[in-house]
XYZ file of C-alpha atoms in Angstrom:
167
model
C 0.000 0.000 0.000
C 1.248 3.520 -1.227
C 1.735 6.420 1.074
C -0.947 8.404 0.002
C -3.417 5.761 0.526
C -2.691 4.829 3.785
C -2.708 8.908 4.756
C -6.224 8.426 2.861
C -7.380 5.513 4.914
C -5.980 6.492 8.360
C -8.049 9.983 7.861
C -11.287 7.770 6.663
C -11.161 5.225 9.975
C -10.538 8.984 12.046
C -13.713 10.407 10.218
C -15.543 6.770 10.870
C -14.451 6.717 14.531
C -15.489 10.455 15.027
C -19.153 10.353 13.650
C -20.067 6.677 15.022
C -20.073 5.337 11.095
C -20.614 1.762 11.912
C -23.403 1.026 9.110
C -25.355 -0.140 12.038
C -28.914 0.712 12.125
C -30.063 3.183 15.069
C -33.014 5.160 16.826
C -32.966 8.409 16.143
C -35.616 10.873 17.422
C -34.496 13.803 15.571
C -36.663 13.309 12.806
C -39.802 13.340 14.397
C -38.342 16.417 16.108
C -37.711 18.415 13.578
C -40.548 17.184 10.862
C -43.380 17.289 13.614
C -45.988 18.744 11.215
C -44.648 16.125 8.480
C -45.213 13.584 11.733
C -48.834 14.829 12.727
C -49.815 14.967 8.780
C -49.212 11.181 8.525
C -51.248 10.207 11.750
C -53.452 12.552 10.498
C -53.888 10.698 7.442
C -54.033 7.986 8.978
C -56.998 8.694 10.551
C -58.853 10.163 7.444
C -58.558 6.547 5.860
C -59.638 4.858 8.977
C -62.468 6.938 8.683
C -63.018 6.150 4.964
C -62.249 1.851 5.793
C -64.718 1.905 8.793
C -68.555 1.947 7.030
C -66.863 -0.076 4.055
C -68.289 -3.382 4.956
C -65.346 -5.587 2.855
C -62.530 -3.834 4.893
C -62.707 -5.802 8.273
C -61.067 -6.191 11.656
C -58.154 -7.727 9.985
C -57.755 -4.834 7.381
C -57.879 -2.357 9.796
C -54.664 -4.357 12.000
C -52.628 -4.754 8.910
C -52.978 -1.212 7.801
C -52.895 0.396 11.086
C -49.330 -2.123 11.510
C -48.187 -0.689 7.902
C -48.569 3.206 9.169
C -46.762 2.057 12.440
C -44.077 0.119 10.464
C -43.585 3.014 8.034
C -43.366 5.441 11.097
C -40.975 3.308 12.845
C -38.895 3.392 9.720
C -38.502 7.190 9.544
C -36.964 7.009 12.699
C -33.908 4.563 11.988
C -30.920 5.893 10.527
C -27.823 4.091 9.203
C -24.153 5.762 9.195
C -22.762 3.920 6.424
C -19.296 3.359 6.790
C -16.671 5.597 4.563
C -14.255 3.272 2.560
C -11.045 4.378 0.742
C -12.462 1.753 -1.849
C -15.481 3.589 -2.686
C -13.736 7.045 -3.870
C -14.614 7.337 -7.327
C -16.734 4.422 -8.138
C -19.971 5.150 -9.307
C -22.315 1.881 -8.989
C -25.186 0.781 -6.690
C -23.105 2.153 -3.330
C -23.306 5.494 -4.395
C -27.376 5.198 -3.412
C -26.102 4.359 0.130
C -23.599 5.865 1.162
C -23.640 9.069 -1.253
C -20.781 10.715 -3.171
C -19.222 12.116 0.525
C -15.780 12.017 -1.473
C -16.891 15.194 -2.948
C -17.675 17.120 -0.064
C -15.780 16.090 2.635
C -12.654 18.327 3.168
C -9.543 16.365 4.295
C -8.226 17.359 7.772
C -5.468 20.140 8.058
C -2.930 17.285 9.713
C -3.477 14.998 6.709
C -3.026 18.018 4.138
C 0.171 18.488 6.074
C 0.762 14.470 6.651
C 0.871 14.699 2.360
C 2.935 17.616 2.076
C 5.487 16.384 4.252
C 5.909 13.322 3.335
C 8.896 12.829 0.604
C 7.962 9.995 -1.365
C 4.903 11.580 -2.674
C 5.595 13.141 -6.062
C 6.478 17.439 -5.986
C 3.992 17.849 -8.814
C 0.919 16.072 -6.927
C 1.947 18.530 -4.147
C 1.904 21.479 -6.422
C -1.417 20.946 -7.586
C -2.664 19.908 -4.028
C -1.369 23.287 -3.088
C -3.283 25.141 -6.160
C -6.805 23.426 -5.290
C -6.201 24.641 -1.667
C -5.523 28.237 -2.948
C -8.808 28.164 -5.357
C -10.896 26.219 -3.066
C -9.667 26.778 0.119
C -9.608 23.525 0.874
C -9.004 19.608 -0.456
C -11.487 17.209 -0.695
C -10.442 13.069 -0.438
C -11.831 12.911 -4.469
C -9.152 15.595 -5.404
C -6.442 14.018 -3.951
C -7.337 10.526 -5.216
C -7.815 12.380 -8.727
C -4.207 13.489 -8.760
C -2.756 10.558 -7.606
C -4.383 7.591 -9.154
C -6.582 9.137 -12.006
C -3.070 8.877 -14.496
C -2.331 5.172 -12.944
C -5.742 4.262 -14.223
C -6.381 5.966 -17.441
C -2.829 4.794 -18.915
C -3.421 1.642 -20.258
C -0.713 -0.860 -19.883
C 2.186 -1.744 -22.473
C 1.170 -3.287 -26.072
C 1.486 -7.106 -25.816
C 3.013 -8.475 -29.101
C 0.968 -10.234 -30.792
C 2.219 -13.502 -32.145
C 1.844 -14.528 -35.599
C-alpha cells in the first residue's frame, strides 16, 4: 500500500471513529423532532382513511390491524438511521453504493494534519503537491476525491504496455 493511501485511509477510519459510522442501524428521534408537522400529517392521514375503511363493509377487523401495523411500520422506519461506513475503496466508483452511502468524497474536506501528513511526506511526487497546493488556494480547501484524482486518475487511465501479438 502507497503512502498516500494509507494517509487516505488512516483519515477515513478517524472520520468513521469520530461520527459513530458503523453502518449499524439506530433510533434516532431527531426526525420526528424536527418534521413534527410532516409527523402529525401522517397520523393525520391515517386517521382520514380509517375513517373512509370503517362503514366499508369488505374492509374488516383484519384490514384495519394490517394497515394500522403498515402506518406504524412506516413510522418506525422514519426514525432509523444508518451511518454507512466511509471506505477508501469507494472514492470514485460510481455503482449501486453510491445510493447508500452518497458521493461524501466530494464534499468532505480532508483534515489540516493529513493536508500536512501529504505535504510532508517525501515519497509523494512534488507535482501532486503542487497541484494539491493550487486546489487549496482556489478552493480553500481539499477534498479526499481531489487528492485521489491526482494521484491515481493517471495510474488508471494509462493503459498498460502493447502485448506483441504472435503470428
Amino acid at each position: 500500500m502507497d503512502t498516500i493511501k494509507n494517509i487516505l485511509v488512516a483519515e477515513i477510519e478517524q472520520i468513521n471513529r469520530r461520527e459513530g459510522r458503523d453502518g449499524k442501524p439506530r433510533f434516532n428521534s431527531e426526525f420526528a423532532r424536527t418534521h413534527r408537522w410532516l409527523c402529525f400529517a401522517m397520523f393525520a392521514g391515517y386517521f382520514a382513511v380509517i375513517a373512509v375503511m370503517y362503514p366499508v363493509p369488505y374492509m374488516g377487523l383484519y384490514s384495519f390491524l394490517g394497515f394500522t401495523a403498515f402506518v406504524l411500520f412506516m413510522f418506525a422506519m422514519l426514525l432509523i438511521e444508518i451511518k454507512p461506513v466511509y471506505r477508501f475503496e469507494d472514492i470514485g466508483v460510481l455503482d449501486l453504493r453510491v445510493c447508500y452511502n452518497g458521493e461524501w468524497y466530494f464534499t468532505r474536506a480532508l483534515s489540516p494534519q493529513a493536508i500536512q501528513a501529504l505535504l510532508n511526506e517525501p515519497t509523494v511526487n512534488s507535482v501532486l503537491k503542487t497541484r494539491m497546493q493550487e486546489i487549496i488556494a482556489n478552493k480553500g480547501e481539499i477534498d479526499f476525491y481531489d487528492v485521489y484524482d491526482l494521484a491515481y486518475a493517471k495510474r488508471l487511465a494509462t493503459p498498460s504496455a502493447p502485448q506483441a501479438v504472435l503470428s
